[in-house]
GROMACS .gro file of C-alpha atoms in nm:
model
  417
    1MET     CA    1  -2.731  -1.711   0.755
    2GLY     CA    2  -3.041  -1.528   0.642
    3GLN     CA    3  -3.053  -1.200   0.765
    4LEU     CA    4  -2.712  -1.237   0.958
    5SER     CA    5  -2.520  -1.276   0.671
    6ARG     CA    6  -2.247  -1.030   0.626
    7ARG     CA    7  -2.258  -0.730   0.389
    8THR     CA    8  -2.392  -0.965   0.085
    9PHE     CA    9  -2.142  -0.780  -0.179
   10SER     CA   10  -2.313  -0.965  -0.525
   11ALA     CA   11  -2.657  -0.764  -0.400
   12VAL     CA   12  -2.540  -0.416  -0.396
   13ALA     CA   13  -2.363  -0.402  -0.744
   14ALA     CA   14  -2.619  -0.176  -0.927
   15GLY     CA   15  -2.627   0.213  -0.840
   16VAL     CA   16  -2.250   0.339  -0.886
   17LEU     CA   17  -2.175   0.660  -0.876
   18SER     CA   18  -2.139   0.885  -1.149
   19GLY     CA   19  -1.815   1.060  -1.208
   20THR     CA   20  -1.929   1.426  -1.154
   21LEU     CA   21  -1.693   1.611  -0.961
   22LEU     CA   22  -1.882   1.779  -0.664
   23THR     CA   23  -1.900   2.150  -0.520
   24GLY     CA   24  -2.023   2.370  -0.335
   25SER     CA   25  -1.909   2.293   0.045
   26GLY     CA   26  -1.712   1.994   0.031
   27ALA     CA   27  -1.516   2.199  -0.232
   28ALA     CA   28  -1.474   2.510  -0.039
   29VAL     CA   29  -1.341   2.296   0.308
   30ALA     CA   30  -1.135   2.118   0.125
   31ARG     CA   31  -0.979   2.410   0.057
   32GLU     CA   32  -0.937   2.550   0.382
   33GLY     CA   33  -0.605   2.342   0.493
   34ARG     CA   34  -0.521   2.183   0.816
   35GLY     CA   35  -0.668   2.261   1.205
   36VAL     CA   36  -1.021   2.160   1.113
   37SER     CA   37  -1.105   2.073   1.477
   38ASP     CA   38  -0.865   2.279   1.603
   39ARG     CA   39  -1.109   2.532   1.504
   40TYR     CA   40  -1.436   2.418   1.649
   41GLY     CA   41  -1.291   2.266   1.979
   42GLN     CA   42  -1.476   1.940   1.948
   43ARG     CA   43  -1.325   1.606   2.023
   44PRO     CA   44  -1.200   1.377   1.769
   45GLU     CA   45  -1.406   1.086   1.627
   46LEU     CA   46  -1.361   0.887   1.317
   47ARG     CA   47  -1.644   0.966   1.057
   48GLY     CA   48  -1.585   0.699   0.801
   49MET     CA   49  -1.693   0.528   0.471
   50TRP     CA   50  -1.558   0.220   0.314
   51VAL     CA   51  -1.498   0.279  -0.080
   52ALA     CA   52  -1.507  -0.111  -0.172
   53THR     CA   53  -1.328  -0.179  -0.512
   54VAL     CA   54  -1.440  -0.595  -0.555
   55SER     CA   55  -1.656  -0.632  -0.824
   56ASN     CA   56  -1.703  -0.290  -0.884
   57ILE     CA   57  -1.940  -0.213  -0.605
   58ASP     CA   58  -1.836   0.162  -0.577
   59TRP     CA   59  -1.560   0.205  -0.750
   60PRO     CA   60  -1.493   0.207  -1.061
   61ALA     CA   61  -1.790   0.201  -1.155
   62ARG     CA   62  -1.668  -0.117  -1.433
   63PRO     CA   63  -1.375  -0.260  -1.546
   64GLY     CA   64  -1.233  -0.031  -1.857
   65LEU     CA   65  -1.288   0.317  -1.787
   66SER     CA   66  -1.048   0.566  -1.872
   67VAL     CA   67  -0.759   0.700  -1.632
   68ALA     CA   68  -0.990   1.038  -1.607
   69GLU     CA   69  -1.316   0.890  -1.589
   70GLN     CA   70  -1.155   0.636  -1.230
   71GLN     CA   71  -1.014   0.937  -1.150
   72ALA     CA   72  -1.274   1.196  -1.184
   73GLN     CA   73  -1.479   0.915  -1.010
   74LEU     CA   74  -1.242   0.845  -0.722
   75LEU     CA   75  -1.238   1.276  -0.677
   76ALA     CA   76  -1.647   1.237  -0.685
   77HIS     CA   77  -1.603   1.006  -0.354
   78LEU     CA   78  -1.402   1.208  -0.148
   79ASP     CA   79  -1.540   1.499  -0.213
   80THR     CA   80  -1.881   1.359  -0.111
   81ALA     CA   81  -1.680   1.255   0.237
   82VAL     CA   82  -1.626   1.633   0.271
   83GLU     CA   83  -1.935   1.719   0.211
   84ARG     CA   84  -2.092   1.480   0.421
   85ARG     CA   85  -1.837   1.624   0.724
   86LEU     CA   86  -1.652   1.264   0.781
   87ASN     CA   87  -1.282   1.216   0.796
   88THR     CA   88  -1.151   0.924   0.700
   89VAL     CA   89  -1.199   0.703   0.344
   90ILE     CA   90  -1.118   0.354   0.371
   91LEU     CA   91  -1.047   0.227   0.021
   92GLN     CA   92  -1.046  -0.126  -0.071
   93VAL     CA   93  -0.669  -0.179  -0.233
   94ARG     CA   94  -0.603  -0.536  -0.253
   95PRO     CA   95  -0.925  -0.686  -0.270
   96THR     CA   96  -0.840  -1.088  -0.424
   97ALA     CA   97  -0.501  -1.108  -0.418
   98ASP     CA   98  -0.449  -0.854  -0.679
   99ALA     CA   99  -0.339  -0.484  -0.621
  100LEU     CA  100  -0.423  -0.095  -0.717
  101TRP     CA  101  -0.092   0.002  -0.698
  102PRO     CA  102   0.199  -0.159  -0.908
  103SER     CA  103   0.286  -0.403  -0.636
  104ARG     CA  104   0.617  -0.599  -0.608
  105HIS     CA  105   0.411  -0.948  -0.531
  106GLU     CA  106   0.084  -0.945  -0.672
  107PRO     CA  107  -0.098  -0.839  -1.001
  108TRP     CA  108  -0.267  -0.583  -1.100
  109ALA     CA  109  -0.676  -0.594  -0.938
  110GLN     CA  110  -0.868  -0.665  -1.275
  111TYR     CA  111  -1.152  -0.448  -1.166
  112LEU     CA  112  -0.954  -0.203  -1.294
  113THR     CA  113  -0.915  -0.275  -1.678
  114GLY     CA  114  -1.105  -0.595  -1.703
  115THR     CA  115  -0.780  -0.791  -1.737
  116GLN     CA  116  -0.598  -0.925  -1.456
  117GLY     CA  117  -0.261  -0.785  -1.440
  118LYS     CA  118  -0.349  -0.511  -1.706
  119ASP     CA  119  -0.123  -0.179  -1.612
  120PRO     CA  120  -0.384   0.041  -1.539
  121GLY     CA  121  -0.178   0.344  -1.628
  122TRP     CA  122  -0.146   0.546  -1.360
  123ASP     CA  123  -0.106   0.412  -0.959
  124PRO     CA  124  -0.438   0.453  -0.768
  125LEU     CA  125  -0.333   0.403  -0.443
  126ASP     CA  126  -0.091   0.720  -0.445
  127PHE     CA  127  -0.351   0.945  -0.587
  128ALA     CA  128  -0.568   0.862  -0.366
  129VAL     CA  129  -0.307   0.888  -0.079
  130ARG     CA  130  -0.281   1.268  -0.157
  131GLU     CA  131  -0.612   1.379  -0.287
  132ALA     CA  132  -0.768   1.239   0.024
  133HIS     CA  133  -0.444   1.445   0.199
  134ARG     CA  134  -0.567   1.775   0.011
  135ARG     CA  135  -0.899   1.693   0.168
  136GLU     CA  136  -0.831   1.707   0.524
  137LEU     CA  137  -0.919   1.300   0.500
  138GLU     CA  138  -0.748   1.035   0.613
  139LEU     CA  139  -0.666   0.706   0.380
  140HIS     CA  140  -0.686   0.435   0.590
  141ALA     CA  141  -0.572   0.084   0.305
  142TRP     CA  142  -0.817  -0.181   0.322
  143PHE     CA  143  -0.706  -0.563   0.274
  144ASN     CA  144  -0.800  -0.870   0.242
  145PRO     CA  145  -0.523  -1.097   0.332
  146TYR     CA  146  -0.649  -1.474   0.217
  147ARG     CA  147  -0.887  -1.414  -0.065
  148VAL     CA  148  -0.780  -1.517  -0.405
  149ALA     CA  149  -1.067  -1.518  -0.661
  150ASN     CA  150  -1.428  -1.506  -0.651
  151HIS     CA  151  -1.464  -1.823  -0.885
  152ALA     CA  152  -1.287  -2.185  -0.784
  153ASP     CA  153  -1.074  -2.167  -1.128
  154PRO     CA  154  -0.757  -2.109  -1.096
  155GLU     CA  155  -0.722  -2.099  -1.502
  156ARG     CA  156  -0.870  -1.805  -1.476
  157LEU     CA  157  -0.630  -1.582  -1.332
  158ILE     CA  158  -0.318  -1.455  -1.469
  159ALA     CA  159  -0.060  -1.682  -1.519
  160SER     CA  160   0.243  -1.523  -1.276
  161HIS     CA  161  -0.019  -1.528  -1.015
  162PRO     CA  162   0.126  -1.643  -0.666
  163ALA     CA  163  -0.143  -1.893  -0.662
  164ARG     CA  164  -0.084  -2.030  -0.996
  165ARG     CA  165   0.280  -2.064  -0.890
  166ASN     CA  166   0.212  -2.221  -0.542
  167PRO     CA  167  -0.120  -2.430  -0.634
  168ASP     CA  168  -0.069  -2.638  -0.292
  169TRP     CA  169  -0.145  -2.228  -0.118
  170VAL     CA  170  -0.478  -2.242  -0.233
  171VAL     CA  171  -0.816  -2.428  -0.122
  172PRO     CA  172  -1.123  -2.408  -0.328
  173TYR     CA  173  -1.418  -2.394  -0.100
  174GLY     CA  174  -1.761  -2.254  -0.149
  175GLY     CA  175  -1.753  -2.188  -0.580
  176LYS     CA  176  -1.442  -1.933  -0.422
  177LEU     CA  177  -1.051  -2.022  -0.424
  178TYR     CA  178  -0.869  -1.918  -0.093
  179TYR     CA  179  -0.534  -1.902   0.013
  180ASN     CA  180  -0.477  -2.152   0.314
  181PRO     CA  181  -0.409  -1.971   0.624
  182GLY     CA  182  -0.266  -2.269   0.783
  183LEU     CA  183   0.104  -2.251   0.542
  184PRO     CA  184   0.390  -2.011   0.727
  185GLU     CA  185   0.485  -1.942   0.428
  186VAL     CA  186   0.163  -1.831   0.303
  187ARG     CA  187   0.127  -1.581   0.626
  188ARG     CA  188   0.462  -1.447   0.535
  189PHE     CA  189   0.359  -1.424   0.134
  190VAL     CA  190   0.044  -1.219   0.212
  191GLN     CA  191   0.239  -0.996   0.511
  192ASP     CA  192   0.487  -0.910   0.253
  193ALA     CA  193   0.208  -0.831  -0.051
  194MET     CA  194  -0.010  -0.570   0.262
  195PHE     CA  195   0.400  -0.416   0.355
  196ASP     CA  196   0.478  -0.353   0.000
  197ALA     CA  197   0.203  -0.047   0.022
  198VAL     CA  198   0.237   0.008   0.393
  199GLU     CA  199   0.635   0.063   0.291
  200ARG     CA  200   0.574   0.247   0.016
  201TYR     CA  201   0.245   0.485   0.064
  202ASP     CA  202   0.163   0.786   0.330
  203ILE     CA  203  -0.105   0.562   0.449
  204ASP     CA  204  -0.270   0.641   0.788
  205ALA     CA  205  -0.378   0.295   0.829
  206VAL     CA  206  -0.395  -0.069   0.710
  207HIS     CA  207  -0.769  -0.241   0.771
  208TRP     CA  208  -0.880  -0.545   0.690
  209ASP     CA  209  -1.287  -0.648   0.726
  210ASP     CA  210  -1.434  -0.994   0.806
  211TYR     CA  211  -1.277  -1.233   0.583
  212TYR     CA  212  -0.992  -1.496   0.746
  213TYR     CA  213  -1.126  -1.873   0.719
  214PRO     CA  214  -1.432  -1.843   0.477
  215TYR     CA  215  -1.785  -1.830   0.580
  216PRO     CA  216  -1.964  -2.171   0.635
  217VAL     CA  217  -2.064  -2.238   0.340
  218ALA     CA  218  -2.357  -2.582   0.393
  219GLY     CA  219  -2.193  -2.925   0.269
  220GLU     CA  220  -1.887  -2.808   0.210
  221THR     CA  221  -1.553  -2.891   0.417
  222PHE     CA  222  -1.247  -2.582   0.401
  223ASP     CA  223  -1.001  -2.920   0.326
  224ASP     CA  224  -0.680  -2.845   0.549
  225ASP     CA  225  -0.603  -3.162   0.615
  226GLU     CA  226  -0.247  -3.175   0.516
  227ALA     CA  227  -0.164  -2.871   0.649
  228TYR     CA  228  -0.354  -2.931   1.029
  229GLU     CA  229  -0.147  -3.254   1.005
  230ARG     CA  230   0.182  -3.088   0.924
  231TYR     CA  231   0.161  -2.826   1.179
  232GLY     CA  232  -0.141  -2.891   1.422
  233GLY     CA  233  -0.028  -3.156   1.657
  234GLY     CA  234   0.044  -2.884   1.917
  235PHE     CA  235  -0.333  -2.834   1.951
  236ALA     CA  236  -0.652  -2.968   2.150
  237ASP     CA  237  -0.838  -2.944   1.786
  238ARG     CA  238  -0.855  -2.839   1.448
  239ALA     CA  239  -1.070  -2.529   1.568
  240ASP     CA  240  -0.793  -2.437   1.808
  241TRP     CA  241  -0.564  -2.453   1.564
  242ARG     CA  242  -0.703  -2.231   1.322
  243ARG     CA  243  -0.731  -1.985   1.565
  244HIS     CA  244  -0.431  -1.984   1.653
  245ASN     CA  245  -0.325  -1.958   1.275
  246ILE     CA  246  -0.542  -1.612   1.240
  247ASP     CA  247  -0.368  -1.480   1.537
  248LEU     CA  248  -0.019  -1.523   1.437
  249LEU     CA  249  -0.168  -1.310   1.155
  250VAL     CA  250  -0.299  -1.045   1.369
  251SER     CA  251   0.057  -1.008   1.633
  252GLU     CA  252   0.318  -1.023   1.316
  253THR     CA  253   0.184  -0.769   1.135
  254ALA     CA  254   0.130  -0.567   1.424
  255GLU     CA  255   0.453  -0.622   1.546
  256ARG     CA  256   0.617  -0.629   1.208
  257LEU     CA  257   0.374  -0.238   1.159
  258ARG     CA  258   0.492  -0.082   1.465
  259LYS     CA  259   0.811  -0.176   1.332
  260THR     CA  260   0.823  -0.027   1.017
  261LYS     CA  261   0.607   0.232   1.076
  262PRO     CA  262   0.473   0.302   1.371
  263ARG     CA  263   0.214   0.612   1.258
  264VAL     CA  264   0.043   0.412   1.097
  265ARG     CA  265  -0.279   0.264   1.254
  266PHE     CA  266  -0.366  -0.136   1.257
  267GLY     CA  267  -0.767  -0.112   1.233
  268ILE     CA  268  -0.994  -0.423   1.184
  269SER     CA  269  -1.398  -0.471   1.081
  270PRO     CA  270  -1.510  -0.784   1.223
  271PHE     CA  271  -1.852  -0.951   1.165
  272ALA     CA  272  -1.960  -0.840   1.498
  273VAL     CA  273  -2.054  -1.120   1.716
  274TRP     CA  274  -1.805  -1.300   1.848
  275ARG     CA  275  -1.961  -1.587   2.024
  276ASN     CA  276  -2.363  -1.552   2.147
  277LYS     CA  277  -2.454  -1.575   2.499
  278GLY     CA  278  -2.586  -1.889   2.416
  279THR     CA  279  -2.245  -2.058   2.325
  280ASP     CA  280  -2.050  -1.882   2.599
  281PRO     CA  281  -2.204  -1.639   2.880
  282GLU     CA  282  -1.887  -1.378   2.785
  283GLY     CA  283  -2.070  -1.292   2.437
  284SER     CA  284  -2.327  -1.101   2.379
  285ASP     CA  285  -2.699  -1.113   2.411
  286THR     CA  286  -2.759  -1.220   1.993
  287ARG     CA  287  -2.869  -1.554   1.794
  288ALA     CA  288  -2.674  -1.511   1.526
  289GLY     CA  289  -2.607  -1.753   1.259
  290VAL     CA  290  -2.228  -1.657   1.280
  291GLU     CA  291  -1.964  -1.605   1.559
  292THR     CA  292  -1.645  -1.530   1.457
  293TYR     CA  293  -1.475  -1.735   1.762
  294ASP     CA  294  -1.634  -2.068   1.595
  295ASP     CA  295  -1.727  -2.018   1.246
  296LEU     CA  296  -1.443  -1.766   1.111
  297TYR     CA  297  -1.160  -1.906   1.372
  298ALA     CA  298  -1.052  -1.487   1.434
  299ASN     CA  299  -1.090  -1.404   1.855
  300THR     CA  300  -1.219  -1.078   1.809
  301ARG     CA  301  -1.226  -1.039   2.142
  302LYS     CA  302  -0.846  -1.162   2.202
  303TRP     CA  303  -0.730  -0.930   1.921
  304VAL     CA  304  -0.800  -0.596   2.195
  305ARG     CA  305  -0.692  -0.732   2.472
  306GLU     CA  306  -0.383  -0.799   2.351
  307ARG     CA  307  -0.340  -0.483   2.247
  308TRP     CA  308  -0.246  -0.591   1.876
  309ILE     CA  309  -0.442  -0.371   1.679
  310ASP     CA  310  -0.547  -0.013   1.784
  311TYR     CA  311  -0.896   0.040   1.665
  312ILE     CA  312  -1.187  -0.211   1.577
  313VAL     CA  313  -1.534  -0.167   1.367
  314PRO     CA  314  -1.765  -0.392   1.506
  315GLN     CA  315  -2.018  -0.399   1.175
  316VAL     CA  316  -2.283  -0.394   1.325
  317TYR     CA  317  -2.538  -0.418   1.020
  318TRP     CA  318  -2.865  -0.441   1.220
  319ASN     CA  319  -3.095  -0.212   1.371
  320ILE     CA  320  -3.232  -0.128   1.718
  321GLY     CA  321  -3.480  -0.376   1.858
  322PHE     CA  322  -3.423  -0.671   1.583
  323THR     CA  323  -3.467  -0.953   1.799
  324ALA     CA  324  -3.150  -1.189   1.727
  325ALA     CA  325  -2.863  -0.905   1.711
  326ASP     CA  326  -2.977  -0.547   1.871
  327TYR     CA  327  -2.815  -0.255   1.784
  328ALA     CA  328  -2.862  -0.157   2.119
  329LYS     CA  329  -2.702  -0.482   2.300
  330LEU     CA  330  -2.457  -0.558   2.112
  331VAL     CA  331  -2.248  -0.162   2.127
  332PRO     CA  332  -2.246  -0.184   2.468
  333TRP     CA  333  -2.116  -0.545   2.519
  334TRP     CA  334  -1.791  -0.366   2.244
  335VAL     CA  335  -1.775  -0.087   2.452
  336ASP     CA  336  -1.691  -0.340   2.748
  337VAL     CA  337  -1.493  -0.565   2.505
  338VAL     CA  338  -1.277  -0.217   2.470
  339ARG     CA  339  -1.289  -0.031   2.812
  340GLY     CA  340  -0.924  -0.033   2.998
  341THR     CA  341  -0.772  -0.176   2.664
  342GLY     CA  342  -0.652   0.152   2.457
  343VAL     CA  343  -0.812   0.048   2.170
  344GLU     CA  344  -0.993   0.245   1.987
  345LEU     CA  345  -1.408   0.165   1.930
  346TYR     CA  346  -1.585   0.237   1.629
  347ILE     CA  347  -1.934   0.122   1.564
  348GLY     CA  348  -1.957  -0.017   1.130
  349GLU     CA  349  -2.302   0.111   1.014
  350ALA     CA  350  -2.521  -0.062   0.740
  351LEU     CA  351  -2.629   0.251   0.494
  352TYR     CA  352  -2.653  -0.031   0.204
  353LYS     CA  353  -2.975  -0.159   0.417
  354VAL     CA  354  -3.185   0.189   0.415
  355ALA     CA  355  -3.476   0.170   0.210
  356ASP     CA  356  -3.352  -0.195   0.099
  357PRO     CA  357  -3.703  -0.381  -0.011
  358ALA     CA  358  -3.571  -0.683   0.146
  359GLN     CA  359  -3.455  -0.514   0.464
  360GLY     CA  360  -3.721  -0.489   0.809
  361PRO     CA  361  -3.963  -0.170   0.835
  362ALA     CA  362  -3.687   0.018   1.093
  363TRP     CA  363  -3.457   0.037   0.760
  364HIS     CA  364  -3.722   0.245   0.614
  365ASP     CA  365  -3.722   0.514   0.856
  366PRO     CA  366  -3.519   0.756   0.782
  367ALA     CA  367  -3.443   0.810   1.131
  368GLU     CA  368  -3.268   0.491   1.232
  369LEU     CA  369  -2.932   0.539   1.182
  370SER     CA  370  -2.946   0.891   1.348
  371ARG     CA  371  -3.073   0.697   1.615
  372HIS     CA  372  -2.763   0.476   1.621
  373LEU     CA  373  -2.553   0.758   1.667
  374THR     CA  374  -2.760   0.911   1.960
  375LEU     CA  375  -2.725   0.570   2.135
  376CYS     CA  376  -2.340   0.591   2.096
  377ARG     CA  377  -2.332   0.898   2.240
  378ARG     CA  378  -2.431   0.724   2.541
  379TYR     CA  379  -2.031   0.573   2.535
  380PRO     CA  380  -1.746   0.762   2.554
  381GLU     CA  381  -1.597   0.423   2.439
  382VAL     CA  382  -1.757   0.458   2.111
  383ARG     CA  383  -1.522   0.730   1.928
  384GLY     CA  384  -1.734   0.722   1.579
  385ASN     CA  385  -1.880   0.560   1.312
  386VAL     CA  386  -1.799   0.381   0.988
  387TYR     CA  387  -2.080   0.424   0.671
  388PHE     CA  388  -2.093   0.100   0.399
  389SER     CA  389  -2.063   0.196   0.158
  390ALA     CA  390  -1.933   0.503  -0.047
  391LYS     CA  391  -2.244   0.479  -0.333
  392HIS     CA  392  -2.493   0.469  -0.045
  393VAL     CA  393  -2.290   0.776   0.128
  394ALA     CA  394  -2.351   0.969  -0.252
  395ALA     CA  395  -2.723   0.831  -0.300
  396ASP     CA  396  -2.849   0.923   0.042
  397PRO     CA  397  -3.124   0.677  -0.007
  398ILE     CA  398  -3.423   0.834   0.227
  399GLY     CA  399  -3.242   1.135   0.328
  400ALA     CA  400  -3.086   0.919   0.601
  401MET     CA  401  -2.705   1.025   0.553
  402THR     CA  402  -2.840   1.378   0.553
  403ARG     CA  403  -3.023   1.317   0.893
  404VAL     CA  404  -2.697   1.242   1.040
  405VAL     CA  405  -2.500   1.516   0.925
  406GLU     CA  406  -2.759   1.758   1.011
  407GLU     CA  407  -2.831   1.585   1.331
  408HIS     CA  408  -2.463   1.485   1.466
  409TYR     CA  409  -2.177   1.601   1.213
  410GLN     CA  410  -2.250   1.986   1.252
  411ASP     CA  411  -1.891   2.005   1.200
  412ARG     CA  412  -1.561   1.851   1.054
  413VAL     CA  413  -1.311   1.696   1.289
  414ARG     CA  414  -1.028   1.513   1.359
  415PRO     CA  415  -1.060   1.155   1.347
  416PRO     CA  416  -0.882   1.001   1.691
  417ARG     CA  417  -0.511   0.990   1.697
   0.00000   0.00000   0.00000
């Protein structure tokens, strides 16, 4: 996929945030209490950051730290959000069919202790929700529905893992393991696993990112022949059946969420290209190597039009003027998609690319991200921005995040509701 690939988790595992707590303005604002936007009278907007736990990208810095060290590092991320005048933290709590809370359905995540299923001695999700709210931050719980493992060996999973107990649910592909989205029992299970957290914790939103059917791997086939033969008879082709499977996951989750906890929002952060204009005249003026509709079987535009979700955060992870996928063309395309639907539009920002030697000149300009926000503010439909990822928000490469804060985030505001 080259420069048009999704966020590359394995490439950003270095440079984690230290456990030192921030002091100063962040701590001061955290103590001020509720009513942030009311004091300043600004229009609410979402200012968020993703905190990735898979492969210990952002937090914890590494597996096996003490409870005190893990808590200190998590608090540092929350205080960084306050310092940067953000208002939302999107914490990955189900990275690989496991959990960062004592789940009734799945084992403890290995990224806490180094051993899948080992009790870390505390409840990270409960702690994160309470401490985020104490700082006037929303806590959006980020789940990955179908990824089971970033390796292809089921024997490495804990013996009690649902994927071990139900091997017919699992498809190996591209050196990883996935639950098969074509099985109704899988769809029910992954919803039950996520709703265990929804029902037990005071989270502000359910959040998914860009993984549905896996990203294409050259020379490999996702083997769902048996499921397609059993359940795909009413569809023109396998692609339509696969999209239907993901549509069901989204629509059923939306309905269940509104019945269970209607105040909890539902948001999705997809790869930003639904379809290229060359594939579909209604697509974006892009030439991306991946199209969510065709390659991930994720009809992201439909989810907005059907109002199954409350917000969408397309990962517009390219610079203004990038030939194959221009930020300045994708943002207005998404504006047109959400207009009149009531679905909030926030834009995902590739802070992780800033100052990366592998990136082009635009990402070495400290003003590039600030220009993104200036462009977004031409469109009232754009109600905020989200940064990948937390360690880069703290590290502030070449001062790009500082510039965003100074030029666009003079005061704290509430997120839209």
